[in-house]
PDB file of C-alpha atoms in Angstrom:
ATOM      1  CA  UNK A   1    -164.303 -58.425  49.147  1.00 61.00           C
ATOM      2  CA  UNK A   2    -166.096 -55.591  50.913  1.00 72.00           C
ATOM      3  CA  UNK A   3    -163.910 -53.165  52.827  1.00 89.00           C
ATOM      4  CA  UNK A   4    -165.824 -53.803  56.059  1.00 95.00           C
ATOM      5  CA  UNK A   5    -167.463 -57.118  56.924  1.00 95.00           C
ATOM      6  CA  UNK A   6    -170.064 -57.449  59.667  1.00 95.00           C
ATOM      7  CA  UNK A   7    -172.334 -60.404  60.403  1.00 91.00           C
ATOM      8  CA  UNK A   8    -175.932 -59.187  59.969  1.00 90.00           C
ATOM      9  CA  UNK A   9    -177.354 -61.617  62.534  1.00 91.00           C
ATOM     10  CA  UNK A  10    -179.867 -61.617  64.056  1.00 95.00           C
ATOM     11  CA  UNK A  11    -177.996 -62.305  67.280  1.00 96.00           C
ATOM     12  CA  UNK A  12    -180.348 -63.306  70.093  1.00 97.00           C
ATOM     13  CA  UNK A  13    -179.123 -63.533  73.709  1.00 97.00           C
ATOM     14  CA  UNK A  14    -180.811 -63.663  77.129  1.00 97.00           C
ATOM     15  CA  UNK A  15    -180.972 -60.587  79.329  1.00 98.00           C
ATOM     16  CA  UNK A  16    -177.861 -60.165  81.463  1.00 97.00           C
ATOM     17  CA  UNK A  17    -175.536 -61.922  79.013  1.00 97.00           C
ATOM     18  CA  UNK A  18    -172.314 -60.449  77.666  1.00 97.00           C
ATOM     19  CA  UNK A  19    -172.683 -59.575  73.999  1.00 97.00           C
ATOM     20  CA  UNK A  20    -169.804 -59.568  71.529  1.00 97.00           C
ATOM     21  CA  UNK A  21    -170.187 -57.778  68.203  1.00 98.00           C
ATOM     22  CA  UNK A  22    -167.436 -57.791  65.616  1.00 97.00           C
ATOM     23  CA  UNK A  23    -166.231 -56.315  62.337  1.00 97.00           C
ATOM     24  CA  UNK A  24    -163.299 -57.104  60.116  1.00 97.00           C
ATOM     25  CA  UNK A  25    -161.804 -54.728  57.594  1.00 96.00           C
ATOM     26  CA  UNK A  26    -159.310 -54.868  54.751  1.00 95.00           C
ATOM     27  CA  UNK A  27    -158.063 -51.265  54.402  1.00 92.00           C
ATOM     28  CA  UNK A  28    -154.977 -50.790  56.572  1.00 91.00           C
ATOM     29  CA  UNK A  29    -155.391 -46.997  56.256  1.00 90.00           C
ATOM     30  CA  UNK A  30    -158.349 -47.046  58.648  1.00 92.00           C
ATOM     31  CA  UNK A  31    -157.273 -45.522  61.942  1.00 91.00           C
ATOM     32  CA  UNK A  32    -160.502 -44.280  63.537  1.00 92.00           C
ATOM     33  CA  UNK A  33    -163.183 -46.733  64.559  1.00 95.00           C
ATOM     34  CA  UNK A  34    -166.737 -46.128  65.664  1.00 96.00           C
ATOM     35  CA  UNK A  35    -169.716 -48.071  66.894  1.00 98.00           C
ATOM     36  CA  UNK A  36    -173.198 -46.731  66.320  1.00 98.00           C
ATOM     37  CA  UNK A  37    -176.495 -48.034  67.664  1.00 98.00           C
ATOM     38  CA  UNK A  38    -179.575 -47.692  65.499  1.00 98.00           C
ATOM     39  CA  UNK A  39    -183.121 -48.270  66.666  1.00 97.00           C
ATOM     40  CA  UNK A  40    -185.844 -48.979  64.143  1.00 95.00           C
ATOM     41  CA  UNK A  41    -186.795 -45.885  62.104  1.00 94.00           C
ATOM     42  CA  UNK A  42    -184.189 -43.741  63.885  1.00 96.00           C
ATOM     43  CA  UNK A  43    -180.759 -42.434  62.947  1.00 97.00           C
ATOM     44  CA  UNK A  44    -177.460 -43.995  64.045  1.00 98.00           C
ATOM     45  CA  UNK A  45    -176.405 -42.918  67.537  1.00 97.00           C
ATOM     46  CA  UNK A  46    -172.689 -42.766  68.322  1.00 96.00           C
ATOM     47  CA  UNK A  47    -171.723 -45.170  71.112  1.00 97.00           C
ATOM     48  CA  UNK A  48    -167.955 -45.434  70.959  1.00 96.00           C
ATOM     49  CA  UNK A  49    -165.179 -43.638  69.075  1.00 94.00           C
ATOM     50  CA  UNK A  50    -161.653 -44.992  69.252  1.00 93.00           C
ATOM     51  CA  UNK A  51    -158.316 -44.347  67.635  1.00 86.00           C
ATOM     52  CA  UNK A  52    -155.907 -47.101  66.690  1.00 73.00           C
ATOM     53  CA  UNK A  53    -155.392 -50.253  68.727  1.00 83.00           C
ATOM     54  CA  UNK A  54    -156.439 -50.976  72.293  1.00 86.00           C
ATOM     55  CA  UNK A  55    -159.505 -50.922  74.491  1.00 91.00           C
ATOM     56  CA  UNK A  56    -161.896 -48.165  75.463  1.00 94.00           C
ATOM     57  CA  UNK A  57    -164.575 -48.541  78.111  1.00 95.00           C
ATOM     58  CA  UNK A  58    -167.713 -46.485  78.690  1.00 95.00           C
ATOM     59  CA  UNK A  59    -170.146 -47.852  81.241  1.00 97.00           C
ATOM     60  CA  UNK A  60    -171.384 -51.251  80.072  1.00 97.00           C
ATOM     61  CA  UNK A  61    -169.701 -50.858  76.678  1.00 97.00           C
ATOM     62  CA  UNK A  62    -166.124 -51.750  75.741  1.00 97.00           C
ATOM     63  CA  UNK A  63    -164.676 -51.162  72.287  1.00 97.00           C
ATOM     64  CA  UNK A  64    -161.624 -53.148  71.259  1.00 96.00           C
ATOM     65  CA  UNK A  65    -159.398 -52.598  68.236  1.00 96.00           C
ATOM     66  CA  UNK A  66    -156.786 -55.036  66.944  1.00 94.00           C
ATOM     67  CA  UNK A  67    -155.103 -53.390  63.981  1.00 92.00           C
ATOM     68  CA  UNK A  68    -152.701 -56.263  63.393  1.00 92.00           C
ATOM     69  CA  UNK A  69    -155.682 -58.550  62.726  1.00 94.00           C
ATOM     70  CA  UNK A  70    -157.856 -55.788  61.218  1.00 94.00           C
ATOM     71  CA  UNK A  71    -160.575 -56.699  63.699  1.00 95.00           C
ATOM     72  CA  UNK A  72    -162.741 -54.569  65.977  1.00 97.00           C
ATOM     73  CA  UNK A  73    -165.192 -55.598  68.664  1.00 97.00           C
ATOM     74  CA  UNK A  74    -167.885 -54.102  70.846  1.00 98.00           C
ATOM     75  CA  UNK A  75    -168.704 -55.818  74.128  1.00 98.00           C
ATOM     76  CA  UNK A  76    -171.906 -55.108  76.027  1.00 98.00           C
ATOM     77  CA  UNK A  77    -172.014 -56.259  79.661  1.00 98.00           C
ATOM     78  CA  UNK A  78    -175.202 -56.955  81.595  1.00 98.00           C
ATOM     79  CA  UNK A  79    -177.268 -56.675  78.429  1.00 97.00           C
ATOM     80  CA  UNK A  80    -180.754 -55.194  78.714  1.00 97.00           C
ATOM     81  CA  UNK A  81    -183.842 -55.478  76.484  1.00 97.00           C
ATOM     82  CA  UNK A  82    -183.329 -51.781  75.687  1.00 97.00           C
ATOM     83  CA  UNK A  83    -180.031 -52.758  74.018  1.00 98.00           C
ATOM     84  CA  UNK A  84    -182.016 -54.504  71.294  1.00 98.00           C
ATOM     85  CA  UNK A  85    -181.111 -52.596  68.133  1.00 98.00           C
ATOM     86  CA  UNK A  86    -178.897 -52.743  65.069  1.00 97.00           C
ATOM     87  CA  UNK A  87    -175.218 -52.050  65.775  1.00 98.00           C
ATOM     88  CA  UNK A  88    -173.133 -50.508  63.020  1.00 98.00           C
ATOM     89  CA  UNK A  89    -169.377 -50.408  62.914  1.00 97.00           C
ATOM     90  CA  UNK A  90    -167.766 -47.569  60.975  1.00 96.00           C
ATOM     91  CA  UNK A  91    -164.228 -46.516  60.271  1.00 94.00           C
ATOM     92  CA  UNK A  92    -162.095 -43.973  58.427  1.00 91.00           C
ATOM     93  CA  UNK A  93    -158.488 -43.069  57.720  1.00 87.00           C
ATOM     94  CA  UNK A  94    -156.914 -39.990  59.326  1.00 84.00           C
ATOM     95  CA  UNK A  95    -158.365 -36.764  58.003  1.00 76.00           C
ATOM     96  CA  UNK A  96    -156.671 -35.061  55.087  1.00 67.00           C
ATOM     97  CA  UNK A  97    -157.658 -31.799  56.735  1.00 62.00           C
ATOM     98  CA  UNK A  98    -161.344 -31.681  56.002  1.00 64.00           C
ATOM     99  CA  UNK A  99    -164.503 -33.732  55.857  1.00 70.00           C
ATOM    100  CA  UNK A 100    -164.205 -37.479  55.533  1.00 79.00           C
ATOM    101  CA  UNK A 101    -166.896 -39.991  54.835  1.00 89.00           C
ATOM    102  CA  UNK A 102    -167.205 -43.073  56.989  1.00 93.00           C
ATOM    103  CA  UNK A 103    -167.095 -46.635  55.702  1.00 94.00           C
ATOM    104  CA  UNK A 104    -169.772 -48.705  57.414  1.00 96.00           C
ATOM    105  CA  UNK A 105    -170.436 -52.357  58.009  1.00 96.00           C
ATOM    106  CA  UNK A 106    -173.924 -53.561  57.145  1.00 95.00           C
ATOM    107  CA  UNK A 107    -174.914 -53.765  60.809  1.00 96.00           C
ATOM    108  CA  UNK A 108    -175.719 -56.579  63.244  1.00 97.00           C
ATOM    109  CA  UNK A 109    -179.300 -56.924  64.480  1.00 96.00           C
ATOM    110  CA  UNK A 110    -179.182 -57.685  68.225  1.00 98.00           C
ATOM    111  CA  UNK A 111    -182.116 -59.043  70.227  1.00 98.00           C
ATOM    112  CA  UNK A 112    -181.980 -59.219  74.029  1.00 97.00           C
ATOM    113  CA  UNK A 113    -184.595 -61.647  75.337  1.00 96.00           C
ATOM    114  CA  UNK A 114    -186.207 -60.626  78.682  1.00 94.00           C
TER     115      UNK A 114
ATOM    116  CA  UNK B   1    -177.770 -35.016  70.223  1.00 53.00           C
ATOM    117  CA  UNK B   2    -176.255 -32.728  67.571  1.00 57.00           C
ATOM    118  CA  UNK B   3    -179.512 -30.872  66.862  1.00 93.00           C
ATOM    119  CA  UNK B   4    -180.047 -32.248  63.368  1.00 97.00           C
ATOM    120  CA  UNK B   5    -183.476 -32.007  61.791  1.00 97.00           C
ATOM    121  CA  UNK B   6    -184.300 -33.655  58.489  1.00 98.00           C
ATOM    122  CA  UNK B   7    -187.343 -32.788  56.419  1.00 97.00           C
ATOM    123  CA  UNK B   8    -189.558 -34.229  55.204  1.00 97.00           C
ATOM    124  CA  UNK B   9    -189.423 -37.397  57.310  1.00 97.00           C
ATOM    125  CA  UNK B  10    -191.364 -39.372  54.721  1.00 97.00           C
ATOM    126  CA  UNK B  11    -192.023 -38.742  51.058  1.00 97.00           C
ATOM    127  CA  UNK B  12    -193.616 -40.693  48.232  1.00 97.00           C
ATOM    128  CA  UNK B  13    -193.173 -39.417  44.717  1.00 96.00           C
ATOM    129  CA  UNK B  14    -193.162 -40.569  41.118  1.00 96.00           C
ATOM    130  CA  UNK B  15    -190.325 -41.420  38.782  1.00 97.00           C
ATOM    131  CA  UNK B  16    -189.013 -38.400  36.921  1.00 97.00           C
ATOM    132  CA  UNK B  17    -190.024 -35.774  39.462  1.00 96.00           C
ATOM    133  CA  UNK B  18    -187.492 -33.553  41.242  1.00 96.00           C
ATOM    134  CA  UNK B  19    -187.087 -34.071  44.978  1.00 97.00           C
ATOM    135  CA  UNK B  20    -185.244 -31.962  47.551  1.00 98.00           C
ATOM    136  CA  UNK B  21    -184.396 -33.140  51.031  1.00 98.00           C
ATOM    137  CA  UNK B  22    -183.337 -30.719  53.721  1.00 98.00           C
ATOM    138  CA  UNK B  23    -180.945 -31.074  56.616  1.00 98.00           C
ATOM    139  CA  UNK B  24    -180.897 -28.366  59.277  1.00 98.00           C
ATOM    140  CA  UNK B  25    -178.424 -28.257  62.164  1.00 97.00           C
ATOM    141  CA  UNK B  26    -178.239 -25.996  65.191  1.00 97.00           C
ATOM    142  CA  UNK B  27    -174.710 -26.906  66.380  1.00 93.00           C
ATOM    143  CA  UNK B  28    -172.778 -24.662  63.964  1.00 94.00           C
ATOM    144  CA  UNK B  29    -170.858 -27.718  62.753  1.00 94.00           C
ATOM    145  CA  UNK B  30    -168.584 -27.080  59.818  1.00 94.00           C
ATOM    146  CA  UNK B  31    -168.921 -30.416  58.045  1.00 94.00           C
ATOM    147  CA  UNK B  32    -172.129 -31.961  56.769  1.00 96.00           C
ATOM    148  CA  UNK B  33    -172.803 -35.240  54.967  1.00 97.00           C
ATOM    149  CA  UNK B  34    -175.540 -37.070  53.121  1.00 98.00           C
ATOM    150  CA  UNK B  35    -175.713 -40.874  53.274  1.00 98.00           C
ATOM    151  CA  UNK B  36    -178.200 -43.395  51.983  1.00 98.00           C
ATOM    152  CA  UNK B  37    -179.037 -46.651  53.741  1.00 97.00           C
ATOM    153  CA  UNK B  38    -180.227 -49.675  51.807  1.00 96.00           C
ATOM    154  CA  UNK B  39    -180.711 -53.318  52.837  1.00 90.00           C
ATOM    155  CA  UNK B  40    -177.605 -55.310  52.035  1.00 85.00           C
ATOM    156  CA  UNK B  41    -175.435 -52.226  51.567  1.00 88.00           C
ATOM    157  CA  UNK B  42    -175.273 -50.386  54.840  1.00 87.00           C
ATOM    158  CA  UNK B  43    -174.739 -46.638  54.856  1.00 95.00           C
ATOM    159  CA  UNK B  44    -173.008 -45.109  51.847  1.00 96.00           C
ATOM    160  CA  UNK B  45    -171.777 -41.547  51.389  1.00 96.00           C
ATOM    161  CA  UNK B  46    -173.502 -39.506  48.668  1.00 97.00           C
ATOM    162  CA  UNK B  47    -172.045 -36.004  49.030  1.00 97.00           C
ATOM    163  CA  UNK B  48    -170.433 -33.941  51.726  1.00 95.00           C
ATOM    164  CA  UNK B  49    -169.724 -30.298  52.516  1.00 95.00           C
ATOM    165  CA  UNK B  50    -166.691 -28.794  54.218  1.00 91.00           C
ATOM    166  CA  UNK B  51    -168.084 -25.268  54.402  1.00 92.00           C
ATOM    167  CA  UNK B  52    -170.592 -22.866  52.906  1.00 94.00           C
ATOM    168  CA  UNK B  53    -170.649 -23.369  49.136  1.00 93.00           C
ATOM    169  CA  UNK B  54    -167.917 -26.043  49.415  1.00 93.00           C
ATOM    170  CA  UNK B  55    -169.106 -29.533  48.515  1.00 95.00           C
ATOM    171  CA  UNK B  56    -167.678 -32.719  47.084  1.00 93.00           C
ATOM    172  CA  UNK B  57    -168.808 -36.119  45.821  1.00 94.00           C
ATOM    173  CA  UNK B  58    -168.958 -39.304  47.788  1.00 93.00           C
ATOM    174  CA  UNK B  59    -169.135 -42.960  46.826  1.00 91.00           C
ATOM    175  CA  UNK B  60    -172.632 -42.935  45.253  1.00 95.00           C
ATOM    176  CA  UNK B  61    -173.110 -39.381  43.935  1.00 96.00           C
ATOM    177  CA  UNK B  62    -174.567 -40.122  40.477  1.00 96.00           C
ATOM    178  CA  UNK B  63    -178.073 -38.659  40.137  1.00 96.00           C
ATOM    179  CA  UNK B  64    -177.704 -36.381  43.162  1.00 98.00           C
ATOM    180  CA  UNK B  65    -176.671 -32.776  43.671  1.00 97.00           C
ATOM    181  CA  UNK B  66    -176.219 -30.747  46.848  1.00 98.00           C
ATOM    182  CA  UNK B  67    -176.093 -27.162  47.943  1.00 97.00           C
ATOM    183  CA  UNK B  68    -175.050 -25.359  51.081  1.00 97.00           C
ATOM    184  CA  UNK B  69    -175.786 -21.643  51.152  1.00 96.00           C
ATOM    185  CA  UNK B  70    -175.779 -21.352  54.957  1.00 96.00           C
ATOM    186  CA  UNK B  71    -173.807 -23.144  57.658  1.00 96.00           C
ATOM    187  CA  UNK B  72    -176.950 -24.662  59.121  1.00 97.00           C
ATOM    188  CA  UNK B  73    -178.595 -26.007  55.951  1.00 98.00           C
ATOM    189  CA  UNK B  74    -177.502 -28.746  53.540  1.00 98.00           C
ATOM    190  CA  UNK B  75    -179.856 -29.675  50.705  1.00 98.00           C
ATOM    191  CA  UNK B  76    -179.866 -32.902  48.713  1.00 98.00           C
ATOM    192  CA  UNK B  77    -181.607 -32.809  45.315  1.00 98.00           C
ATOM    193  CA  UNK B  78    -182.644 -35.634  43.054  1.00 97.00           C
ATOM    194  CA  UNK B  79    -183.100 -33.823  39.741  1.00 93.00           C
ATOM    195  CA  UNK B  80    -185.164 -36.613  38.177  1.00 96.00           C
ATOM    196  CA  UNK B  81    -185.957 -39.324  40.680  1.00 96.00           C
ATOM    197  CA  UNK B  82    -185.629 -42.998  39.720  1.00 97.00           C
ATOM    198  CA  UNK B  83    -186.884 -46.104  41.516  1.00 97.00           C
ATOM    199  CA  UNK B  84    -183.289 -47.047  42.383  1.00 96.00           C
ATOM    200  CA  UNK B  85    -183.160 -43.946  44.579  1.00 98.00           C
ATOM    201  CA  UNK B  86    -185.829 -45.335  46.889  1.00 98.00           C
ATOM    202  CA  UNK B  87    -183.955 -45.418  50.179  1.00 98.00           C
ATOM    203  CA  UNK B  88    -183.594 -43.940  53.625  1.00 98.00           C
ATOM    204  CA  UNK B  89    -181.467 -40.798  53.553  1.00 98.00           C
ATOM    205  CA  UNK B  90    -179.455 -39.652  56.544  1.00 98.00           C
ATOM    206  CA  UNK B  91    -177.744 -36.368  57.177  1.00 98.00           C
ATOM    207  CA  UNK B  92    -174.733 -36.192  59.485  1.00 97.00           C
ATOM    208  CA  UNK B  93    -172.593 -33.385  60.854  1.00 96.00           C
ATOM    209  CA  UNK B  94    -169.214 -33.048  62.513  1.00 93.00           C
ATOM    210  CA  UNK B  95    -167.460 -30.101  64.072  1.00 90.00           C
ATOM    211  CA  UNK B  96    -164.334 -28.409  62.767  1.00 82.00           C
ATOM    212  CA  UNK B  97    -161.052 -29.974  63.788  1.00 78.00           C
ATOM    213  CA  UNK B  98    -159.418 -33.143  62.676  1.00 77.00           C
ATOM    214  CA  UNK B  99    -161.192 -36.445  62.956  1.00 81.00           C
ATOM    215  CA  UNK B 100    -164.227 -35.345  64.914  1.00 87.00           C
ATOM    216  CA  UNK B 101    -167.069 -37.880  65.199  1.00 91.00           C
ATOM    217  CA  UNK B 102    -170.140 -37.651  63.012  1.00 94.00           C
ATOM    218  CA  UNK B 103    -173.643 -37.354  64.452  1.00 96.00           C
ATOM    219  CA  UNK B 104    -176.739 -38.323  62.519  1.00 97.00           C
ATOM    220  CA  UNK B 105    -180.275 -37.110  62.053  1.00 97.00           C
ATOM    221  CA  UNK B 106    -183.274 -39.446  62.087  1.00 97.00           C
ATOM    222  CA  UNK B 107    -183.518 -39.798  58.334  1.00 98.00           C
ATOM    223  CA  UNK B 108    -185.935 -39.261  55.464  1.00 98.00           C
ATOM    224  CA  UNK B 109    -187.729 -42.302  54.103  1.00 98.00           C
ATOM    225  CA  UNK B 110    -188.119 -41.722  50.351  1.00 98.00           C
ATOM    226  CA  UNK B 111    -190.193 -43.957  48.075  1.00 98.00           C
ATOM    227  CA  UNK B 112    -190.154 -43.444  44.310  1.00 97.00           C
ATOM    228  CA  UNK B 113    -192.922 -45.218  42.445  1.00 95.00           C
TER     229      UNK B 113
END
């Protein structure tokens, strides 16, 4: 079993819909959770960065973490064609005092239909 | 973003040749990372640096070496490239302090024939 599972999609929804993207993980040491957006032939762009359980909102984006279920979600409200991209979840345990690599899901390809 | 420039952006080379990829950052971030991205695997950590001349191995470090002689530059070297190292390589940086987020460059697309 991979440490982080993410449905690769593609997920296709009409413009204006609410999008739900999800990841599950197996390592209970993970405490920091991130969502990145990646457009074709570009690098991952940080969207949301959360610590432990709960919700965090930023504009049309809401990140949700449920540590008891080892499940994280990203919700996109009022989706736009410009939201079409691959969304990567990433996570890590608390830092040991220095650099830490991230563990990524494989990414979900999202298509917003105009 | 975090002012990360990767060079070259694209490279095609032959098996057995040495290849060096460069990551340059203008944010004075302490930590730097190299990842590779492959279909079906997602992003995987190759090597990372926690300061000038301080580096360590990541998950998939075999066949790769790194060097960091200045804060702003982090080099990834394939001593003798193999076809299995065909991939897209991303550099990331994060600032000093615990648990700071990582920011990524736009990648180098490397093909080894």
